[in-house]
Amino acid sequence: MQLGHAASNTVRSSFLSSSIAEPPAPPGINQLLALLSEAELGALQPKLQYTRLPAGKRLYEPSEAITHLYFPTAGIVSIVHVSASGPSVGLASVGAEGMVGVEMLLGAASAANRAVVQAPGHAYRLCAAAAKTHFAERRQFQRLALNYVNLVMLELSQAAVCKLHHSVEQRLCRWLLACLDRLHGNEIHMTHETIADLLGVRRQGITQAAKRLEQAGIIRYFRGRITVLERSALERCACECHRLMKAQALGSMT
Ligand SMILES: [Zn+2]
């Protein structure tokens, strides 16, 4: 389904591009906003606020109202389920290809999960009232949001299959690839413990899998910093889920 036109002229580029130096990585474009037409983006622009996403910042908590819809331009936001007994598990990650808080548009009175910044970046944000009004009144924005919801459901289904049928090493490779896609580089700053929490596995399993990848010369790990040395080898070691999720994203949003 064609949702709109990609950003093409200098006016749109200057609006969508970040002029803030932190973090250093360009391009500072949210790919969903870039799909909106000139008219749709123009209507939205006065309501958008550019904001930093520092690591660890919680955008919303379970049972709390979602106050803003976020369109990241850089960085990674993790959607995390927090159990009543304490442990949490990552459900999804969102970068410049997506939005955070979309469930508010479907009528959710409060958040079911936590949204926390995993890798620092920036985002455009839209307050809940403006987001709901825009969703009700602007058909292209509505279609964009609903298509994105559909994509999130597909990704959650794929993630469930992945957890049941694929090894910790395959899942770690898939997860690293998904991070690389969002970070514009070959370094990921994250401890084994954090990765284990996000994947819902024991830390020891991640450490062992990372060690095998390190011995194969595919990654290097030092004090919470993972450097991917051979992306093509990482792709060969990953399960098919990363490739399938990218194909789903392409099919759903273009
Ligand atoms: Zn998988």
mmCIF file of C-alpha atoms and ligand atoms in Angstrom:
data_model
loop_
_atom_site.group_PDB
_atom_site.id
_atom_site.type_symbol
_atom_site.label_atom_id
_atom_site.label_comp_id
_atom_site.label_asym_id
_atom_site.label_seq_id
_atom_site.Cartn_x
_atom_site.Cartn_y
_atom_site.Cartn_z
ATOM 1 C CA MET A 1 0.000 0.000 0.000
ATOM 2 C CA GLN A 2 1.342 3.391 -0.975
ATOM 3 C CA LEU A 3 1.256 5.675 2.010
ATOM 4 C CA GLY A 4 2.905 8.741 0.631
ATOM 5 C CA HIS A 5 6.057 10.111 -0.924
ATOM 6 C CA ALA A 6 9.570 9.872 0.432
ATOM 7 C CA ALA A 7 11.194 13.082 1.590
ATOM 8 C CA SER A 8 12.682 14.696 -1.437
ATOM 9 C CA ASN A 9 13.050 18.460 -1.293
ATOM 10 C CA THR A 10 15.219 20.678 0.805
ATOM 11 C CA VAL A 11 12.373 22.078 2.898
ATOM 12 C CA ARG A 12 11.390 18.628 4.080
ATOM 13 C CA SER A 13 14.986 17.544 4.516
ATOM 14 C CA SER A 14 15.818 20.533 6.668
ATOM 15 C CA PHE A 15 12.757 19.885 8.773
ATOM 16 C CA LEU A 16 13.369 16.196 9.203
ATOM 17 C CA SER A 17 17.113 16.404 9.670
ATOM 18 C CA SER A 18 18.599 17.004 13.058
ATOM 19 C CA SER A 19 20.747 20.083 13.588
ATOM 20 C CA ILE A 20 21.560 18.973 17.140
ATOM 21 C CA ALA A 21 25.038 17.522 17.455
ATOM 22 C CA GLU A 22 24.234 14.808 20.023
ATOM 23 C CA PRO A 23 24.370 11.953 19.156
ATOM 24 C CA PRO A 24 26.795 12.535 16.281
ATOM 25 C CA ALA A 25 25.242 10.050 13.870
ATOM 26 C CA PRO A 26 23.168 11.586 11.065
ATOM 27 C CA PRO A 27 20.783 11.492 9.257
ATOM 28 C CA GLY A 28 18.165 12.302 11.890
ATOM 29 C CA ILE A 29 15.204 11.248 9.816
ATOM 30 C CA ASN A 30 12.201 9.303 11.007
ATOM 31 C CA GLN A 31 11.220 6.966 8.205
ATOM 32 C CA LEU A 32 7.503 7.031 9.015
ATOM 33 C CA LEU A 33 7.312 10.831 8.930
ATOM 34 C CA ALA A 34 9.242 10.709 5.660
ATOM 35 C CA LEU A 35 6.401 8.648 4.160
ATOM 36 C CA LEU A 36 3.873 11.438 4.700
ATOM 37 C CA SER A 37 2.999 13.768 1.859
ATOM 38 C CA GLU A 38 3.993 17.442 1.888
ATOM 39 C CA ALA A 39 0.498 18.454 2.986
ATOM 40 C CA GLU A 40 0.288 15.869 5.758
ATOM 41 C CA LEU A 41 3.724 16.675 7.090
ATOM 42 C CA GLY A 42 3.008 20.394 6.902
ATOM 43 C CA ALA A 43 -0.128 19.923 9.004
ATOM 44 C CA LEU A 44 1.792 17.917 11.556
ATOM 45 C CA GLN A 45 4.933 20.048 11.725
ATOM 46 C CA PRO A 46 3.697 22.814 14.111
ATOM 47 C CA LYS A 47 2.695 20.167 16.650
ATOM 48 C CA LEU A 48 5.966 18.232 16.639
ATOM 49 C CA GLN A 49 8.622 18.870 19.253
ATOM 50 C CA TYR A 50 12.203 17.727 18.846
ATOM 51 C CA THR A 51 13.575 16.097 21.979
ATOM 52 C CA ARG A 52 16.595 14.203 23.261
ATOM 53 C CA LEU A 53 16.354 10.542 24.147
ATOM 54 C CA PRO A 54 19.059 9.970 26.756
ATOM 55 C CA ALA A 55 19.949 6.352 27.581
ATOM 56 C CA GLY A 56 17.760 4.952 30.326
ATOM 57 C CA LYS A 57 14.967 7.521 29.929
ATOM 58 C CA ARG A 58 11.564 5.915 30.401
ATOM 59 C CA LEU A 59 9.025 7.263 27.951
ATOM 60 C CA TYR A 60 6.190 5.530 29.751
ATOM 61 C CA GLU A 61 5.580 2.946 32.461
ATOM 62 C CA PRO A 62 3.000 0.145 32.790
ATOM 63 C CA SER A 63 -0.422 1.409 33.914
ATOM 64 C CA GLU A 64 0.561 5.040 33.267
ATOM 65 C CA ALA A 65 -1.015 7.232 30.632
ATOM 66 C CA ILE A 66 1.005 7.566 27.425
ATOM 67 C CA THR A 67 1.531 11.310 27.201
ATOM 68 C CA HIS A 68 3.323 11.490 23.842
ATOM 69 C CA LEU A 69 3.747 9.686 20.557
ATOM 70 C CA TYR A 70 7.464 9.471 19.715
ATOM 71 C CA PHE A 71 9.059 9.300 16.265
ATOM 72 C CA PRO A 72 12.730 8.471 16.886
ATOM 73 C CA THR A 73 15.286 9.851 14.466
ATOM 74 C CA ALA A 74 18.245 8.098 16.094
ATOM 75 C CA GLY A 75 18.793 5.628 18.925
ATOM 76 C CA ILE A 76 16.793 2.626 20.075
ATOM 77 C CA VAL A 77 13.766 2.442 22.371
ATOM 78 C CA SER A 78 12.947 -0.939 23.909
ATOM 79 C CA ILE A 79 9.403 -1.970 24.731
ATOM 80 C CA VAL A 80 9.692 -4.090 27.844
ATOM 81 C CA HIS A 81 7.178 -6.228 29.700
ATOM 82 C CA VAL A 82 7.562 -5.833 33.446
ATOM 83 C CA SER A 83 6.235 -8.784 35.426
ATOM 84 C CA ALA A 84 4.615 -8.416 38.822
ATOM 85 C CA SER A 85 7.450 -10.399 40.404
ATOM 86 C CA GLY A 86 10.131 -8.094 39.002
ATOM 87 C CA PRO A 87 11.908 -9.658 35.993
ATOM 88 C CA SER A 88 11.360 -7.982 32.670
ATOM 89 C CA VAL A 89 11.642 -9.146 29.085
ATOM 90 C CA GLY A 90 12.039 -7.172 25.891
ATOM 91 C CA LEU A 91 9.110 -7.358 23.481
ATOM 92 C CA ALA A 92 10.257 -5.101 20.675
ATOM 93 C CA SER A 93 12.775 -2.459 19.699
ATOM 94 C CA VAL A 94 11.978 0.753 17.879
ATOM 95 C CA GLY A 95 14.349 3.056 16.021
ATOM 96 C CA ALA A 96 14.057 5.608 13.263
ATOM 97 C CA GLU A 97 11.902 3.182 11.280
ATOM 98 C CA GLY A 98 9.007 3.339 13.741
ATOM 99 C CA MET A 99 7.029 5.135 16.414
ATOM 100 C CA VAL A 100 6.548 4.600 20.143
ATOM 101 C CA GLY A 101 3.213 4.827 21.926
ATOM 102 C CA VAL A 102 0.999 4.025 18.944
ATOM 103 C CA GLU A 103 -1.404 2.032 21.147
ATOM 104 C CA MET A 104 -2.803 5.314 22.495
ATOM 105 C CA LEU A 105 -4.304 5.915 19.056
ATOM 106 C CA LEU A 106 -6.238 2.654 19.374
ATOM 107 C CA GLY A 107 -7.863 3.751 22.591
ATOM 108 C CA ALA A 108 -5.483 2.366 25.196
ATOM 109 C CA ALA A 109 -6.123 4.350 28.363
ATOM 110 C CA SER A 110 -2.749 3.412 29.777
ATOM 111 C CA ALA A 111 0.448 1.644 28.796
ATOM 112 C CA ALA A 112 0.668 -2.128 29.123
ATOM 113 C CA ASN A 113 4.461 -2.124 29.061
ATOM 114 C CA ARG A 114 7.492 0.081 29.655
ATOM 115 C CA ALA A 115 9.217 2.062 26.909
ATOM 116 C CA VAL A 116 12.847 2.786 27.774
ATOM 117 C CA VAL A 117 15.671 4.308 25.745
ATOM 118 C CA GLN A 118 18.268 1.584 25.172
ATOM 119 C CA ALA A 119 20.619 3.514 22.900
ATOM 120 C CA PRO A 120 20.596 7.333 23.096
ATOM 121 C CA GLY A 121 19.232 9.404 20.268
ATOM 122 C CA HIS A 122 16.586 11.960 19.414
ATOM 123 C CA ALA A 123 12.943 11.959 18.454
ATOM 124 C CA TYR A 124 10.094 14.129 17.322
ATOM 125 C CA ARG A 125 7.238 13.866 19.756
ATOM 126 C CA LEU A 126 3.572 14.708 19.535
ATOM 127 C CA CYS A 127 1.399 15.202 22.617
ATOM 128 C CA ALA A 128 -1.402 12.668 23.087
ATOM 129 C CA ALA A 129 -4.250 15.104 22.441
ATOM 130 C CA ALA A 130 -2.729 16.344 19.169
ATOM 131 C CA ALA A 131 -1.884 12.791 18.101
ATOM 132 C CA LYS A 132 -5.458 11.597 18.671
ATOM 133 C CA THR A 133 -6.945 14.587 16.865
ATOM 134 C CA HIS A 134 -4.599 14.130 13.941
ATOM 135 C CA PHE A 135 -5.374 10.417 13.830
ATOM 136 C CA ALA A 136 -9.118 11.141 13.738
ATOM 137 C CA GLU A 137 -8.949 13.897 11.133
ATOM 138 C CA ARG A 138 -6.101 13.065 8.751
ATOM 139 C CA ARG A 139 -6.651 9.943 6.685
ATOM 140 C CA GLN A 140 -3.080 9.452 5.517
ATOM 141 C CA PHE A 141 -1.733 9.691 9.053
ATOM 142 C CA GLN A 142 -4.421 7.228 10.163
ATOM 143 C CA ARG A 143 -3.408 4.734 7.476
ATOM 144 C CA LEU A 144 0.248 5.151 8.357
ATOM 145 C CA ALA A 145 -0.423 4.464 12.034
ATOM 146 C CA LEU A 146 -2.665 1.463 11.351
ATOM 147 C CA ASN A 147 -0.174 -0.051 8.925
ATOM 148 C CA TYR A 148 2.485 0.388 11.565
ATOM 149 C CA VAL A 149 0.304 -1.351 14.156
ATOM 150 C CA ASN A 150 -0.105 -4.232 11.724
ATOM 151 C CA LEU A 151 3.664 -4.384 11.285
ATOM 152 C CA VAL A 152 4.215 -4.449 15.053
ATOM 153 C CA MET A 153 1.780 -7.374 15.341
ATOM 154 C CA LEU A 154 3.676 -9.242 12.619
ATOM 155 C CA GLU A 155 6.960 -8.587 14.385
ATOM 156 C CA LEU A 156 5.615 -9.773 17.729
ATOM 157 C CA SER A 157 4.365 -12.983 16.074
ATOM 158 C CA GLN A 158 7.753 -13.560 14.453
ATOM 159 C CA ALA A 159 9.512 -12.883 17.756
ATOM 160 C CA ALA A 160 7.330 -15.487 19.486
ATOM 161 C CA VAL A 161 8.202 -18.085 16.826
ATOM 162 C CA CYS A 162 11.865 -17.134 17.119
ATOM 163 C CA LYS A 163 11.896 -17.640 20.865
ATOM 164 C CA LEU A 164 10.309 -21.091 20.551
ATOM 165 C CA HIS A 165 12.311 -22.491 17.656
ATOM 166 C CA HIS A 166 15.680 -20.778 17.388
ATOM 167 C CA SER A 167 18.827 -21.083 19.489
ATOM 168 C CA VAL A 168 20.161 -18.388 21.810
ATOM 169 C CA GLU A 169 23.099 -17.863 19.436
ATOM 170 C CA GLN A 170 20.801 -17.417 16.439
ATOM 171 C CA ARG A 171 18.634 -15.006 18.400
ATOM 172 C CA LEU A 172 21.641 -13.041 19.614
ATOM 173 C CA CYS A 173 22.825 -12.687 16.001
ATOM 174 C CA ARG A 174 19.360 -11.565 14.907
ATOM 175 C CA TRP A 175 19.214 -9.059 17.723
ATOM 176 C CA LEU A 176 22.678 -7.658 16.945
ATOM 177 C CA LEU A 177 21.704 -7.242 13.288
ATOM 178 C CA ALA A 178 18.545 -5.377 14.267
ATOM 179 C CA CYS A 179 20.659 -3.050 16.438
ATOM 180 C CA LEU A 180 23.135 -2.435 13.626
ATOM 181 C CA ASP A 181 20.292 -1.515 11.293
ATOM 182 C CA ARG A 182 19.262 1.224 13.720
ATOM 183 C CA LEU A 183 22.626 2.525 14.900
ATOM 184 C CA HIS A 184 24.505 3.443 11.694
ATOM 185 C CA GLY A 185 27.752 1.827 12.766
ATOM 186 C CA ASN A 186 29.295 -1.408 13.915
ATOM 187 C CA GLU A 187 29.341 -0.795 17.676
ATOM 188 C CA ILE A 188 26.654 -1.634 20.209
ATOM 189 C CA HIS A 189 27.047 -0.443 23.793
ATOM 190 C CA MET A 190 25.285 -3.038 25.904
ATOM 191 C CA THR A 191 26.252 -5.568 28.546
ATOM 192 C CA HIS A 192 25.526 -9.276 28.290
ATOM 193 C CA GLU A 193 23.155 -8.896 31.218
ATOM 194 C CA THR A 194 21.070 -6.255 29.470
ATOM 195 C CA ILE A 195 20.929 -8.310 26.267
ATOM 196 C CA ALA A 196 19.888 -11.378 28.283
ATOM 197 C CA ASP A 197 17.082 -9.383 29.920
ATOM 198 C CA LEU A 198 15.868 -8.079 26.574
ATOM 199 C CA LEU A 199 15.920 -11.533 24.981
ATOM 200 C CA GLY A 200 14.445 -13.220 28.040
ATOM 201 C CA VAL A 201 17.304 -15.714 28.458
ATOM 202 C CA ARG A 202 19.918 -16.372 31.138
ATOM 203 C CA ARG A 203 22.995 -14.151 31.075
ATOM 204 C CA GLN A 204 25.236 -17.220 30.948
ATOM 205 C CA GLY A 205 23.606 -18.259 27.666
ATOM 206 C CA ILE A 206 24.390 -14.880 26.101
ATOM 207 C CA THR A 207 27.964 -14.943 27.403
ATOM 208 C CA GLN A 208 28.562 -18.405 25.920
ATOM 209 C CA ALA A 209 26.999 -17.496 22.584
ATOM 210 C CA ALA A 210 28.978 -14.237 22.424
ATOM 211 C CA LYS A 211 32.175 -16.111 23.194
ATOM 212 C CA ARG A 212 31.581 -18.481 20.270
ATOM 213 C CA LEU A 213 30.986 -15.516 17.945
ATOM 214 C CA GLU A 214 34.130 -13.866 19.268
ATOM 215 C CA GLN A 215 36.203 -17.018 18.712
ATOM 216 C CA ALA A 216 34.888 -17.146 15.141
ATOM 217 C CA GLY A 217 36.107 -13.574 14.594
ATOM 218 C CA ILE A 218 32.594 -12.236 14.024
ATOM 219 C CA ILE A 219 32.365 -9.856 16.999
ATOM 220 C CA ARG A 220 34.611 -8.378 19.667
ATOM 221 C CA TYR A 221 33.342 -7.675 23.184
ATOM 222 C CA PHE A 222 35.042 -5.405 25.676
ATOM 223 C CA ARG A 223 33.494 -3.841 28.767
ATOM 224 C CA GLY A 224 29.950 -3.550 27.523
ATOM 225 C CA ARG A 225 30.921 -2.637 23.973
ATOM 226 C CA ILE A 226 30.223 -5.090 21.157
ATOM 227 C CA THR A 227 32.008 -4.465 17.871
ATOM 228 C CA VAL A 228 30.675 -6.366 14.881
ATOM 229 C CA LEU A 229 33.662 -7.302 12.713
ATOM 230 C CA GLU A 230 31.953 -9.430 10.065
ATOM 231 C CA ARG A 231 28.360 -8.486 9.374
ATOM 232 C CA SER A 232 27.986 -11.030 6.564
ATOM 233 C CA ALA A 233 29.102 -13.826 8.904
ATOM 234 C CA LEU A 234 26.672 -12.552 11.532
ATOM 235 C CA GLU A 235 23.876 -12.766 8.961
ATOM 236 C CA ARG A 236 24.820 -16.370 8.175
ATOM 237 C CA CYS A 237 24.748 -17.290 11.877
ATOM 238 C CA ALA A 238 21.377 -15.605 12.500
ATOM 239 C CA CYS A 239 18.037 -17.326 12.082
ATOM 240 C CA GLU A 240 15.821 -16.289 9.176
ATOM 241 C CA CYS A 241 13.732 -14.014 11.428
ATOM 242 C CA HIS A 242 15.805 -10.889 10.798
ATOM 243 C CA ARG A 243 15.421 -11.236 7.042
ATOM 244 C CA LEU A 244 11.698 -12.013 7.362
ATOM 245 C CA MET A 245 11.080 -9.034 9.646
ATOM 246 C CA LYS A 246 12.818 -6.675 7.218
ATOM 247 C CA ALA A 247 10.742 -8.054 4.352
ATOM 248 C CA GLN A 248 7.572 -7.616 6.417
ATOM 249 C CA ALA A 249 8.497 -4.013 7.167
ATOM 250 C CA LEU A 250 9.100 -3.303 3.505
ATOM 251 C CA GLY A 251 5.807 -4.925 2.502
ATOM 252 C CA SER A 252 3.748 -3.230 5.201
ATOM 253 C CA MET A 253 5.024 0.333 4.967
ATOM 254 C CA THR A 254 5.692 0.904 1.266
HETATM 255 ZN ZN ZN B 1 14.562 -16.444 14.870
#
